Short mmCIF file of C-alpha atoms and ligand atoms in Angstrom, two decimals:
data_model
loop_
_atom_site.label_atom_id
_atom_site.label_comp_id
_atom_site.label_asym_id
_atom_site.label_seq_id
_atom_site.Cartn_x
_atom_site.Cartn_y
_atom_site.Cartn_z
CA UNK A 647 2.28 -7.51 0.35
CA UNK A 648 5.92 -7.20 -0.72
CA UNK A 649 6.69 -4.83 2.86
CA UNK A 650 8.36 -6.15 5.71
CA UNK A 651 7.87 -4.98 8.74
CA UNK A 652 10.71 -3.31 10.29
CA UNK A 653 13.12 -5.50 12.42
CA UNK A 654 14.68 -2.57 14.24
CA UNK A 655 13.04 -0.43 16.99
CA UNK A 656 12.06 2.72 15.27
CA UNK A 657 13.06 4.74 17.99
CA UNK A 658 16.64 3.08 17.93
CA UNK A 659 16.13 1.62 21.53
CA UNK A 660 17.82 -2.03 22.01
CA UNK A 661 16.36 -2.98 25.72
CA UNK A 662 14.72 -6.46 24.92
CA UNK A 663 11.30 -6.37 27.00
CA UNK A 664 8.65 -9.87 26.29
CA UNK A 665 4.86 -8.85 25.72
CA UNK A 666 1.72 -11.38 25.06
CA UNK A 667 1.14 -12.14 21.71
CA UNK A 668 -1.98 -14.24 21.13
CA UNK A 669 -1.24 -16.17 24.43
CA UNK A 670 2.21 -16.31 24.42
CA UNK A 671 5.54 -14.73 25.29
CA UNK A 672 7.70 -13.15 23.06
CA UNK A 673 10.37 -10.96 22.87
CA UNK A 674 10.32 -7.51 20.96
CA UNK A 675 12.62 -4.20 21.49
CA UNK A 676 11.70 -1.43 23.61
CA UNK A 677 9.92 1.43 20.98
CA UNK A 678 8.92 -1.28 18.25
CA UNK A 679 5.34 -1.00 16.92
CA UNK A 680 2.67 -4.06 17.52
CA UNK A 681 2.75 -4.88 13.62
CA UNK A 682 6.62 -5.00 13.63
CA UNK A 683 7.47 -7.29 16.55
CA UNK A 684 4.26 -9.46 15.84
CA UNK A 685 5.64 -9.96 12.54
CA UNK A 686 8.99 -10.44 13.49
CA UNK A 687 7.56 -13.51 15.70
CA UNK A 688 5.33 -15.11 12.76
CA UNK A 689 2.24 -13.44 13.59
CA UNK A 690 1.23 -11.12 10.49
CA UNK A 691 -1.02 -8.38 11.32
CA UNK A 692 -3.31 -7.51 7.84
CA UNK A 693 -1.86 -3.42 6.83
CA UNK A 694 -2.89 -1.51 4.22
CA UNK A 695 -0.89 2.09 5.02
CA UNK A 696 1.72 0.79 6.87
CA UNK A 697 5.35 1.03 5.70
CA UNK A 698 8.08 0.18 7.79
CA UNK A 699 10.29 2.95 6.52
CA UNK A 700 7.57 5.73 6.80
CA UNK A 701 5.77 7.09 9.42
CA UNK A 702 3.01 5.06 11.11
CA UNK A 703 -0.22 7.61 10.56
CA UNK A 704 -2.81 5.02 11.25
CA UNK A 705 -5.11 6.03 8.34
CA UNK A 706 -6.36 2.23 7.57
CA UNK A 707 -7.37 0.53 10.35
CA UNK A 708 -6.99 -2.86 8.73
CA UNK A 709 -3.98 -3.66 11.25
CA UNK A 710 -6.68 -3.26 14.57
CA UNK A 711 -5.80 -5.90 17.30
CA UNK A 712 -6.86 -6.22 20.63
CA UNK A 713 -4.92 -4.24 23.47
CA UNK A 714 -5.54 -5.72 27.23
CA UNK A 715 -5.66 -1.70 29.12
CA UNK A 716 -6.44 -0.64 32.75
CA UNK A 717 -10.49 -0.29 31.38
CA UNK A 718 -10.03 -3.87 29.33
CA UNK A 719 -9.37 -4.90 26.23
CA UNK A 720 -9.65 -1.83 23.27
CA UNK A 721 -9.30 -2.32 19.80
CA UNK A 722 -6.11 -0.91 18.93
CA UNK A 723 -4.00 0.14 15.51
CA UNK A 724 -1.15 -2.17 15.67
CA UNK A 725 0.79 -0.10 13.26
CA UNK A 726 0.95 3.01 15.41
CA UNK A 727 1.42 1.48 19.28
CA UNK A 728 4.24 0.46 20.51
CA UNK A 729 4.63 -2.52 22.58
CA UNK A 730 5.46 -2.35 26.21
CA UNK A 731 6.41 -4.85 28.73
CA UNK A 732 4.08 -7.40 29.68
CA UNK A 733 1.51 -5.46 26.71
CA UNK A 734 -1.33 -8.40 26.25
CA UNK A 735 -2.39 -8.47 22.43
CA UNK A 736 -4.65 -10.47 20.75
CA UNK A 737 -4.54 -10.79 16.93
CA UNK A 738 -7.07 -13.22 16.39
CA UNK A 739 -10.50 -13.18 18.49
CA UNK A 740 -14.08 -12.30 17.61
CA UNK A 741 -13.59 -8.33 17.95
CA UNK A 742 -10.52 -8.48 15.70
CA UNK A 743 -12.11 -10.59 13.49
CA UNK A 744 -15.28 -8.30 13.26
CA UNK A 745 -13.05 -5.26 12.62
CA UNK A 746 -11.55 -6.41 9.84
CA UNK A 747 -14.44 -7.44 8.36
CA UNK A 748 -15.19 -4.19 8.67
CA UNK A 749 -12.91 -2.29 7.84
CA UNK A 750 -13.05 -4.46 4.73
CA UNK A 751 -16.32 -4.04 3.73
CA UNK A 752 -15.79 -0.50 3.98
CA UNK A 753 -13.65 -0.20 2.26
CA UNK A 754 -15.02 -2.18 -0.81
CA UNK A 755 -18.52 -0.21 -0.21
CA UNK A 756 -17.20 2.49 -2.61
CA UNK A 757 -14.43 0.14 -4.58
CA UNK A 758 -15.12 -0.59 -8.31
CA UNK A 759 -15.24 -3.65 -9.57
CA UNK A 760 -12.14 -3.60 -12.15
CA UNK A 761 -9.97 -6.58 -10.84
CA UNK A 762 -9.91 -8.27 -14.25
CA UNK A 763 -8.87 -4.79 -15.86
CA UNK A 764 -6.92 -3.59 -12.92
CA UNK A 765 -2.62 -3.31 -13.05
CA UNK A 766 -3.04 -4.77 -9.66
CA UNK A 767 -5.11 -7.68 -10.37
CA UNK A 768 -3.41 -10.49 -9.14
CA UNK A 769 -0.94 -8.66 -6.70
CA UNK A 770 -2.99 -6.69 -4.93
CA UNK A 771 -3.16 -6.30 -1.23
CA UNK A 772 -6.45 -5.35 -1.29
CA UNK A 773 -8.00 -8.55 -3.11
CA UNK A 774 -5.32 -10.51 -1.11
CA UNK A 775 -6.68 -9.37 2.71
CA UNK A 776 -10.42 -9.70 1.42
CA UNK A 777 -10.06 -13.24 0.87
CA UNK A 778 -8.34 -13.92 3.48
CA UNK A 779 -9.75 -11.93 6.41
CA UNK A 780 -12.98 -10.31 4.38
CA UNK A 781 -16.43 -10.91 5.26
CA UNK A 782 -16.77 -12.80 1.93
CA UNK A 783 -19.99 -10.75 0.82
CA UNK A 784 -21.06 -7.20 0.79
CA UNK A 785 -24.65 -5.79 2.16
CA UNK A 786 -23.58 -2.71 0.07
CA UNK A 787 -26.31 -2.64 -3.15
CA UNK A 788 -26.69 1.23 -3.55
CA UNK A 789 -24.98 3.45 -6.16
CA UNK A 790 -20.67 3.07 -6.23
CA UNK A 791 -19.10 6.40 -5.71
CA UNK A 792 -17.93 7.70 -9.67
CA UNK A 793 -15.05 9.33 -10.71
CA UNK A 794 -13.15 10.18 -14.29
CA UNK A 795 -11.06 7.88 -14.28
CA UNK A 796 -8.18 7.46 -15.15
CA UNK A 797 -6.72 11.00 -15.11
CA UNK A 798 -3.25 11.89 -15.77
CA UNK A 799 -1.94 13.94 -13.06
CA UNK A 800 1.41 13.96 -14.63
CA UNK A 801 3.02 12.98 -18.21
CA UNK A 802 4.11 9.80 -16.60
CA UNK A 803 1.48 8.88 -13.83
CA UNK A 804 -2.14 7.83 -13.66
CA UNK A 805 -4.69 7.97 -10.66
CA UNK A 806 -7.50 6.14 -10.48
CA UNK A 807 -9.71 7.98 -8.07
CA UNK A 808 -12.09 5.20 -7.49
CA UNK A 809 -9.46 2.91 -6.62
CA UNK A 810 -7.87 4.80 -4.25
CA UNK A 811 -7.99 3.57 -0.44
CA UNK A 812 -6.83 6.85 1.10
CA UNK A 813 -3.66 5.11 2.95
CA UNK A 814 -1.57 8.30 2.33
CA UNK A 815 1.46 6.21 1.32
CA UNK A 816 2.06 7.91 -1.67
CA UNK A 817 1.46 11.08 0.01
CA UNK A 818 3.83 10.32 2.49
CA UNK A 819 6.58 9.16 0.24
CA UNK A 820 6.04 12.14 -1.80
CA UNK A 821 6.67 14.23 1.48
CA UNK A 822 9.00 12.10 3.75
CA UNK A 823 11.09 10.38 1.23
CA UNK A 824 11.23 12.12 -1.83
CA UNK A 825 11.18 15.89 -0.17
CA UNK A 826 9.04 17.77 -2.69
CA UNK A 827 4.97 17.03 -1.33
CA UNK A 828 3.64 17.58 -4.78
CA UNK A 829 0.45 15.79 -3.71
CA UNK A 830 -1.72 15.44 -0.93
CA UNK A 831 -5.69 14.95 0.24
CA UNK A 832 -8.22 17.28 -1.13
CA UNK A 833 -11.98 17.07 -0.64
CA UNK A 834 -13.99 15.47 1.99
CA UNK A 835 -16.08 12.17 3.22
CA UNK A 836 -16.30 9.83 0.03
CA UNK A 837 -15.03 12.93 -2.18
CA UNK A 838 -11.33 12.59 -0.66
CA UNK A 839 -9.15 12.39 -3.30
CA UNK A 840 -5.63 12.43 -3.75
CA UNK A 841 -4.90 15.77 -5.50
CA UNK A 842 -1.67 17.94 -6.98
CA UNK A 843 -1.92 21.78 -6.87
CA UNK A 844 -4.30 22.89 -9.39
CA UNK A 845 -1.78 24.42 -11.81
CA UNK A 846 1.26 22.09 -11.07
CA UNK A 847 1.10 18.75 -12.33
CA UNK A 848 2.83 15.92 -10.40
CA UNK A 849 6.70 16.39 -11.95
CA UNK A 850 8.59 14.08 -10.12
CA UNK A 851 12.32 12.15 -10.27
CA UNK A 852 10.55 10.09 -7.77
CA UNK A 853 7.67 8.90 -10.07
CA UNK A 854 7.88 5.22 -10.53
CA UNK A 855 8.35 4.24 -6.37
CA UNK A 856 5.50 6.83 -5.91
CA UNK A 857 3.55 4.59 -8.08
CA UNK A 858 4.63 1.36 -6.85
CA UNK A 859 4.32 2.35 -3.02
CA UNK A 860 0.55 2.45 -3.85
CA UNK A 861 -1.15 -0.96 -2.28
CA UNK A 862 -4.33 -0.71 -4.95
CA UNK A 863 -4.01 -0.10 -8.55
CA UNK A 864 -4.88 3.54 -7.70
CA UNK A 865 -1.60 4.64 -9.21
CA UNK A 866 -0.24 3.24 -12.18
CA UNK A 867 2.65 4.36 -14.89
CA UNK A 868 1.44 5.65 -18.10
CA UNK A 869 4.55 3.54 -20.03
CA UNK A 870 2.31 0.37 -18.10
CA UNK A 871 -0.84 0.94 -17.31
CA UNK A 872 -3.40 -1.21 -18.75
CA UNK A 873 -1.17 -3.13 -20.97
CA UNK A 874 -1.59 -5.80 -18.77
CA UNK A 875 -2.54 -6.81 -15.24
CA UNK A 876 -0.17 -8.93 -13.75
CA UNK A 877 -1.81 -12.27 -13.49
CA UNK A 878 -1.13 -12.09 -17.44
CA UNK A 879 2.37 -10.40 -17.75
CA UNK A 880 5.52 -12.49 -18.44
CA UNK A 881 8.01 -11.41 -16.53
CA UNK A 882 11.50 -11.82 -14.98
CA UNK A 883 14.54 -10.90 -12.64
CA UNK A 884 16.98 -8.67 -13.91
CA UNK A 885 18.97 -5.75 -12.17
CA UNK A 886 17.83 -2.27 -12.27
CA UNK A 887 18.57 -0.30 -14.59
CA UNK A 888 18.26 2.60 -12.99
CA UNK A 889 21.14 2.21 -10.41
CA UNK A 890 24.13 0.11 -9.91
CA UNK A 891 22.73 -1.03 -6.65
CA UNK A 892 21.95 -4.20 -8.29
CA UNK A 893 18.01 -3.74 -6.61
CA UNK A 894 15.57 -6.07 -8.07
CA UNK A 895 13.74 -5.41 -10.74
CA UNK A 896 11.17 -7.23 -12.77
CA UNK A 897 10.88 -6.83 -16.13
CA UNK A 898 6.95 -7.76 -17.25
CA UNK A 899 6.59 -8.26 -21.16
CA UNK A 900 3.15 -6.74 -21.58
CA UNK A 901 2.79 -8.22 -25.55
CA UNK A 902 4.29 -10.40 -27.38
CA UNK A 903 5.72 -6.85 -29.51
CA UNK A 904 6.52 -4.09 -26.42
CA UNK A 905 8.26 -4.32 -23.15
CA UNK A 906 6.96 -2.33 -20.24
CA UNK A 907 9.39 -2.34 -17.05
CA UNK A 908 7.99 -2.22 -13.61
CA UNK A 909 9.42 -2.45 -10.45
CA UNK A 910 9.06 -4.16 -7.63
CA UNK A 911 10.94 -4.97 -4.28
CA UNK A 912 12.66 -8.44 -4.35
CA UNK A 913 11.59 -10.76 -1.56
CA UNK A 914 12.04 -9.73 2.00
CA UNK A 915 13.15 -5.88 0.76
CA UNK A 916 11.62 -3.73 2.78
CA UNK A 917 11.93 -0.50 0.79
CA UNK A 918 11.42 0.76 -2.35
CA UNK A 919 13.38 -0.86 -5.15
CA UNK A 920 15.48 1.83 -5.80
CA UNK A 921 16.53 4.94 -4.76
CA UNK A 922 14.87 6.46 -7.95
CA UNK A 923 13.01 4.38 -10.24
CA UNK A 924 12.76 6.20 -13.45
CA UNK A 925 9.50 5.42 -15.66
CA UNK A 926 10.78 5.37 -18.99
CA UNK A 927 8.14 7.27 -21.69
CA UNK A 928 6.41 3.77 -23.38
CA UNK A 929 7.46 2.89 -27.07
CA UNK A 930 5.07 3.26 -29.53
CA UNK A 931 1.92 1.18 -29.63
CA UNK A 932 2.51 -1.85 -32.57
CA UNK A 933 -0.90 -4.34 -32.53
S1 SF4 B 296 -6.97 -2.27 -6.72
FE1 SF4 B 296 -7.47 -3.32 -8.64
S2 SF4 B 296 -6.96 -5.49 -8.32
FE2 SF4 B 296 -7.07 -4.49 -6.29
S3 SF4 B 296 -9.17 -4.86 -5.60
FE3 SF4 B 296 -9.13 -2.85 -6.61
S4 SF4 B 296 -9.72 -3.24 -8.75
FE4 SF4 B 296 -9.16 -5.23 -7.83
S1 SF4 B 297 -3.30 6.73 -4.48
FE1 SF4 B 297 -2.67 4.73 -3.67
S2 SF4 B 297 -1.01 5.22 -2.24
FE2 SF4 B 297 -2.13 7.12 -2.63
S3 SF4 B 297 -3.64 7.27 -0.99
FE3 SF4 B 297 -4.64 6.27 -2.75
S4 SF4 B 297 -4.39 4.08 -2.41
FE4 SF4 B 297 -2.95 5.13 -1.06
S1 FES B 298 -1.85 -0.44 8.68
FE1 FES B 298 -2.38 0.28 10.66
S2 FES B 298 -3.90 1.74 10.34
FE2 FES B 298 -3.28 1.15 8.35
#
Protein backbone atom coordinates (compact mmCIF):
# COMPACT_ATOMS: atom_id res chain seq x y z
CA UNK A 1 0.00 0.00 0.00
CA UNK A 2 1.00 3.54 -0.97
CA UNK A 3 0.13 4.81 3.11
CA UNK A 4 2.67 5.48 5.50
CA UNK A 5 2.18 5.19 8.74
CA UNK A 6 2.30 8.27 10.66
CA UNK A 7 5.74 9.33 12.12
CA UNK A 8 4.29 11.75 14.65
CA UNK A 9 2.39 10.85 17.87
CA UNK A 10 -1.19 11.43 17.05
CA UNK A 11 -1.88 12.86 20.21
CA UNK A 12 1.07 15.44 19.70
CA UNK A 13 3.00 13.99 22.78
CA UNK A 14 7.02 13.97 22.26
CA UNK A 15 8.13 11.87 25.60
CA UNK A 16 10.28 9.04 23.91
CA UNK A 17 9.26 5.75 25.95
CA UNK A 18 11.03 2.00 24.36
CA UNK A 19 8.40 -0.96 24.09
CA UNK A 20 9.11 -4.77 22.80
CA UNK A 21 8.73 -5.24 19.37
CA UNK A 22 9.10 -8.87 18.27
CA UNK A 23 11.90 -9.34 20.93
CA UNK A 24 13.48 -6.27 20.87
CA UNK A 25 13.71 -2.70 22.11
CA UNK A 26 12.71 0.14 20.38
CA UNK A 27 11.88 3.48 20.76
CA UNK A 28 8.38 5.05 19.84
CA UNK A 29 6.59 8.43 21.21
CA UNK A 30 4.30 8.50 23.99
CA UNK A 31 0.41 8.35 22.23
CA UNK A 32 1.69 6.62 18.88
CA UNK A 33 -0.39 3.64 17.69
CA UNK A 34 1.30 -0.09 17.46
CA UNK A 35 1.11 0.07 13.49
CA UNK A 36 2.85 3.52 13.45
CA UNK A 37 5.92 3.04 15.65
CA UNK A 38 6.28 -0.68 14.41
CA UNK A 39 6.50 0.72 11.09
CA UNK A 40 8.57 3.45 11.86
CA UNK A 41 11.18 0.67 13.18
CA UNK A 42 10.92 -1.69 9.94
CA UNK A 43 8.36 -3.89 11.19
CA UNK A 44 5.16 -3.52 8.82
CA UNK A 45 2.02 -4.53 10.35
CA UNK A 46 -0.55 -5.88 7.25
CA UNK A 47 -3.76 -2.79 7.34
CA UNK A 48 -6.49 -2.66 5.35
CA UNK A 49 -8.60 0.54 7.06
CA UNK A 50 -5.91 2.18 8.49
CA UNK A 51 -4.87 5.69 7.41
CA UNK A 52 -2.47 7.60 9.19
CA UNK A 53 -4.26 10.86 8.69
CA UNK A 54 -7.77 9.51 9.71
CA UNK A 55 -9.09 8.15 12.60
CA UNK A 56 -8.07 4.64 13.70
CA UNK A 57 -11.80 2.81 13.87
CA UNK A 58 -10.46 -0.68 13.85
CA UNK A 59 -13.02 -2.03 11.33
CA UNK A 60 -10.42 -4.63 9.57
CA UNK A 61 -8.68 -6.54 11.81
CA UNK A 62 -5.96 -7.41 9.35
CA UNK A 63 -3.38 -5.28 11.55
CA UNK A 64 -4.06 -7.93 14.88
CA UNK A 65 -0.73 -8.50 16.80
CA UNK A 66 -0.09 -9.96 19.94
CA UNK A 67 -0.31 -7.70 23.18
CA UNK A 68 1.63 -9.27 26.42
CA UNK A 69 -1.47 -7.94 29.31
CA UNK A 70 -1.85 -8.60 33.10
CA UNK A 71 -4.20 -11.99 31.89
CA UNK A 72 -1.37 -12.81 28.96
CA UNK A 73 -0.95 -12.30 25.70
CA UNK A 74 -4.47 -10.98 23.65
CA UNK A 75 -4.73 -10.48 20.18
CA UNK A 76 -4.82 -6.92 19.70
CA UNK A 77 -5.67 -4.21 16.67
CA UNK A 78 -2.41 -2.58 16.20
CA UNK A 79 -3.98 0.28 14.41
CA UNK A 80 -6.11 1.46 17.31
CA UNK A 81 -3.64 0.84 20.64
CA UNK A 82 -1.25 2.85 21.54
CA UNK A 83 2.01 1.76 22.75
CA UNK A 84 3.09 2.19 26.28
CA UNK A 85 6.29 1.76 28.05
CA UNK A 86 7.75 -1.50 28.30
CA UNK A 87 4.26 -2.72 25.96
CA UNK A 88 5.52 -6.44 24.74
CA UNK A 89 4.20 -7.01 21.05
CA UNK A 90 4.59 -9.70 18.91
CA UNK A 91 3.99 -9.32 15.15
CA UNK A 92 4.91 -12.55 13.99
CA UNK A 93 3.93 -15.86 16.04
CA UNK A 94 1.44 -18.65 15.44
CA UNK A 95 -1.74 -16.63 16.81
CA UNK A 96 -0.86 -13.66 14.59
CA UNK A 97 -0.21 -15.73 11.91
CA UNK A 98 -3.61 -17.63 12.31
CA UNK A 99 -5.48 -14.30 12.49
CA UNK A 100 -4.51 -13.11 9.49
CA UNK A 101 -5.20 -15.99 7.81
CA UNK A 102 -8.27 -15.38 8.98
CA UNK A 103 -9.17 -12.44 8.67
CA UNK A 104 -8.09 -13.12 5.10
CA UNK A 105 -10.08 -15.80 4.26
CA UNK A 106 -12.89 -13.90 5.44
CA UNK A 107 -12.66 -11.66 3.84
CA UNK A 108 -12.26 -13.37 0.37
CA UNK A 109 -15.31 -15.81 1.48
CA UNK A 110 -17.69 -13.25 -0.12
CA UNK A 111 -14.94 -11.48 -2.66
CA UNK A 112 -15.50 -12.01 -6.45
CA UNK A 113 -13.19 -13.23 -8.47
CA UNK A 114 -12.54 -10.11 -10.96
CA UNK A 115 -8.70 -9.51 -10.49
CA UNK A 116 -8.03 -9.77 -14.22
CA UNK A 117 -11.02 -7.24 -14.86
CA UNK A 118 -10.53 -5.30 -11.72
CA UNK A 119 -8.99 -1.28 -11.79
CA UNK A 120 -7.07 -2.62 -8.91
CA UNK A 121 -5.57 -5.60 -10.35
CA UNK A 122 -2.10 -5.35 -9.92
CA UNK A 123 -2.07 -2.63 -7.09
CA UNK A 124 -4.23 -3.87 -4.85
CA UNK A 125 -3.74 -4.27 -1.19
CA UNK A 126 -5.98 -6.86 -0.97
CA UNK A 127 -4.28 -9.37 -3.57
CA UNK A 128 -0.95 -7.96 -2.17
CA UNK A 129 -1.60 -9.14 1.81
CA UNK A 130 -3.20 -12.52 0.50
CA UNK A 131 -0.10 -13.58 -0.97
CA UNK A 132 1.87 -12.58 1.36
CA UNK A 133 0.23 -13.36 4.72
CA UNK A 134 -3.04 -15.41 3.21
CA UNK A 135 -3.76 -18.88 3.91
CA UNK A 136 -3.05 -19.59 0.21
CA UNK A 137 -6.48 -21.56 -0.31
CA UNK A 138 -10.04 -21.08 0.60
CA UNK A 139 -12.45 -23.90 2.31
CA UNK A 140 -15.20 -21.44 1.12
CA UNK A 141 -17.20 -23.54 -1.97
CA UNK A 142 -20.83 -22.26 -1.32
CA UNK A 143 -22.68 -19.52 -3.25
CA UNK A 144 -20.54 -15.76 -3.45
CA UNK A 145 -22.66 -13.04 -2.07
CA UNK A 146 -24.26 -11.01 -5.54
CA UNK A 147 -24.71 -7.63 -6.13
CA UNK A 148 -25.52 -5.17 -9.36
CA UNK A 149 -22.63 -4.21 -9.97
CA UNK A 150 -21.25 -1.69 -10.93
CA UNK A 151 -23.72 1.08 -9.96
CA UNK A 152 -23.19 4.66 -10.38
CA UNK A 153 -23.77 6.40 -7.22
CA UNK A 154 -22.75 9.60 -8.76
CA UNK A 155 -22.08 11.05 -12.47
CA UNK A 156 -18.45 10.57 -11.76
CA UNK A 157 -18.09 7.50 -9.33
CA UNK A 158 -18.66 3.78 -9.43
CA UNK A 159 -19.14 1.20 -6.48
CA UNK A 160 -18.68 -2.12 -6.79
CA UNK A 161 -20.64 -3.62 -3.96
CA UNK A 162 -19.08 -6.98 -4.13
CA UNK A 163 -15.75 -5.62 -3.91
CA UNK A 164 -16.16 -3.68 -1.13
CA UNK A 165 -14.21 -4.70 2.21
CA UNK A 166 -16.22 -2.47 4.57
CA UNK A 167 -12.91 -0.51 5.87
CA UNK A 168 -14.96 2.76 6.11
CA UNK A 169 -12.10 4.76 4.57
CA UNK A 170 -14.05 6.32 2.13
CA UNK A 171 -16.67 6.89 4.60
CA UNK A 172 -14.41 8.46 6.78
CA UNK A 173 -12.77 10.72 4.29
CA UNK A 174 -16.10 11.67 3.12
CA UNK A 175 -16.86 12.74 6.83
CA UNK A 176 -13.47 13.73 8.45
CA UNK A 177 -11.69 15.20 5.55
CA UNK A 178 -13.90 16.37 3.06
CA UNK A 179 -16.80 17.69 5.66
CA UNK A 180 -19.96 16.78 3.74
CA UNK A 181 -20.71 12.65 4.87
CA UNK A 182 -22.58 12.04 1.70
CA UNK A 183 -22.11 8.31 2.27
CA UNK A 184 -22.05 5.89 4.86
CA UNK A 185 -23.02 1.97 5.88
CA UNK A 186 -26.45 0.77 5.18
CA UNK A 187 -27.74 -2.77 5.63
CA UNK A 188 -26.56 -5.53 7.74
CA UNK A 189 -24.26 -8.90 8.06
CA UNK A 190 -23.08 -9.72 4.37
CA UNK A 191 -25.79 -7.07 3.05
CA UNK A 192 -23.56 -4.01 4.41
CA UNK A 193 -23.10 -1.83 1.81
CA UNK A 194 -21.76 1.43 1.37
CA UNK A 195 -24.78 3.64 0.56
CA UNK A 196 -25.68 7.61 -0.31
CA UNK A 197 -29.11 8.94 0.82
CA UNK A 198 -31.70 7.51 -1.31
CA UNK A 199 -32.55 10.68 -3.25
CA UNK A 200 -29.05 12.41 -3.16
CA UNK A 201 -26.51 11.04 -5.26
CA UNK A 202 -22.83 11.23 -4.16
CA UNK A 203 -21.99 15.11 -5.55
CA UNK A 204 -18.72 15.68 -4.40
CA UNK A 205 -15.50 18.28 -5.07
CA UNK A 206 -13.85 15.56 -3.20
CA UNK A 207 -14.59 12.72 -5.72
CA UNK A 208 -11.38 11.46 -7.14
CA UNK A 209 -9.33 11.02 -3.39
CA UNK A 210 -12.68 9.46 -2.25
CA UNK A 211 -12.07 7.01 -4.93
CA UNK A 212 -8.50 6.54 -4.60
CA UNK A 213 -8.57 6.25 -0.65
CA UNK A 214 -10.45 2.96 -1.41
CA UNK A 215 -7.81 -0.15 -0.79
CA UNK A 216 -10.02 -2.64 -3.28
CA UNK A 217 -11.29 -1.71 -6.59
CA UNK A 218 -14.63 -1.10 -4.81
CA UNK A 219 -14.57 2.48 -5.98
CA UNK A 220 -13.49 3.46 -9.22
CA UNK A 221 -13.91 6.84 -11.55
CA UNK A 222 -16.31 6.61 -14.30
CA UNK A 223 -13.63 8.78 -16.74
CA UNK A 224 -11.33 5.25 -15.70
CA UNK A 225 -12.97 2.54 -14.78
CA UNK A 226 -12.53 -0.51 -16.73
CA UNK A 227 -10.45 0.97 -19.38
CA UNK A 228 -7.76 -0.74 -17.97
CA UNK A 229 -6.43 -2.40 -14.83
CA UNK A 230 -3.21 -1.28 -13.96
CA UNK A 231 -0.93 -4.15 -14.59
CA UNK A 232 -1.75 -3.03 -18.35
CA UNK A 233 -1.82 0.86 -18.22
CA UNK A 234 1.17 2.93 -19.45
CA UNK A 235 1.74 5.42 -17.34
CA UNK A 236 3.94 8.25 -15.97
CA UNK A 237 5.00 11.12 -13.48
CA UNK A 238 3.77 14.39 -14.12
CA UNK A 239 2.48 17.20 -11.68
CA UNK A 240 -1.06 17.60 -10.85
CA UNK A 241 -3.03 19.32 -12.57
CA UNK A 242 -5.30 20.05 -10.25
CA UNK A 243 -3.12 22.23 -7.88
CA UNK A 244 0.09 24.02 -7.97
CA UNK A 245 1.29 21.94 -5.13
CA UNK A 246 3.33 20.12 -7.54
CA UNK A 247 1.67 16.55 -5.78
CA UNK A 248 2.32 13.54 -7.80
CA UNK A 249 0.32 12.44 -10.18
CA UNK A 250 0.34 9.59 -12.62
CA UNK A 251 -0.95 9.85 -15.75
CA UNK A 252 -2.07 6.03 -17.06
CA UNK A 253 -2.73 5.93 -20.96
CA UNK A 254 -5.61 3.48 -20.95
CA UNK A 255 -5.44 2.97 -25.16
CA UNK A 256 -3.34 3.64 -27.52
CA UNK A 257 -6.36 6.62 -28.64
CA UNK A 258 -7.68 8.14 -24.93
CA UNK A 259 -5.95 9.26 -21.84
CA UNK A 260 -7.53 8.58 -18.50
CA UNK A 261 -5.73 10.45 -15.44
CA UNK A 262 -5.59 8.85 -12.08
CA UNK A 263 -4.02 9.70 -9.11
CA UNK A 264 -1.99 8.37 -6.84
CA UNK A 265 0.32 9.39 -3.84
CA UNK A 266 4.06 9.53 -4.83
CA UNK A 267 6.31 7.32 -2.75
CA UNK A 268 6.46 7.76 0.96
CA UNK A 269 3.27 10.48 0.78
CA UNK A 270 1.23 9.74 3.30
CA UNK A 271 -1.94 11.56 2.24
CA UNK A 272 -4.02 11.95 -0.45
CA UNK A 273 -2.45 13.37 -3.59
CA UNK A 274 -4.07 16.44 -3.51
CA UNK A 275 -6.09 18.55 -1.69
CA UNK A 276 -8.89 18.01 -4.36
CA UNK A 277 -8.41 15.73 -7.11
CA UNK A 278 -10.89 16.60 -9.71
CA UNK A 279 -12.12 13.56 -12.04
CA UNK A 280 -12.34 15.06 -15.27
CA UNK A 281 -15.77 13.74 -17.37
CA UNK A 282 -13.85 10.92 -19.91
CA UNK A 283 -13.54 11.92 -23.71
CA UNK A 284 -15.46 10.16 -25.98
CA UNK A 285 -15.00 6.46 -26.60
CA UNK A 286 -12.82 6.09 -30.25
CA UNK A 287 -12.07 1.97 -30.85
S1 LIG B 1 -10.21 -5.48 -5.39
FE1 LIG B 1 -9.97 -6.15 -7.52
S2 LIG B 1 -7.78 -6.61 -7.79
FE2 LIG B 1 -8.21 -6.52 -5.57
S3 LIG B 1 -8.60 -8.65 -4.99
FE3 LIG B 1 -10.58 -7.69 -5.43
S4 LIG B 1 -11.01 -8.15 -7.59
FE4 LIG B 1 -8.81 -8.55 -7.23
S1 LIG C 1 -15.97 1.28 -0.87
FE1 LIG C 1 -13.76 0.95 -0.61
S2 LIG C 1 -13.14 2.50 0.89
FE2 LIG C 1 -15.36 2.30 1.02
S3 LIG C 1 -15.74 0.82 2.64
FE3 LIG C 1 -15.72 -0.31 0.70
S4 LIG C 1 -13.61 -1.01 0.43
FE4 LIG C 1 -13.59 0.58 2.01
S1 LIG D 1 -5.91 -1.75 9.93
FE1 LIG D 1 -6.28 -2.16 12.03
S2 LIG D 1 -8.28 -2.91 12.11
FE2 LIG D 1 -7.98 -2.36 10.03
Amino acid sequence: MTDVAASKPRTGQSEEITFTLDGRPVPANKGELIIAAAERAGTYIPRFCYHPRMDPVGMCRMCLVDVEGPSGATLTPACFVEVTEGMVVDTTNDRVKKAQDGVLEFLLANHPLDCPVCDKGGECPLQDQTLAYGPGESRFVEEKRHFEKPIAISDLVLLDRERCIQCARCTRFAEEIAGEAQIDFAGRGDRVEVATFPTEPFESYFSGNTVQICPVGALTATPYSRRRTALRACSASTPSRSTTAGCATRAASATSRSTATRSTPGPGRASWPTRRWTLHRPPPRRW
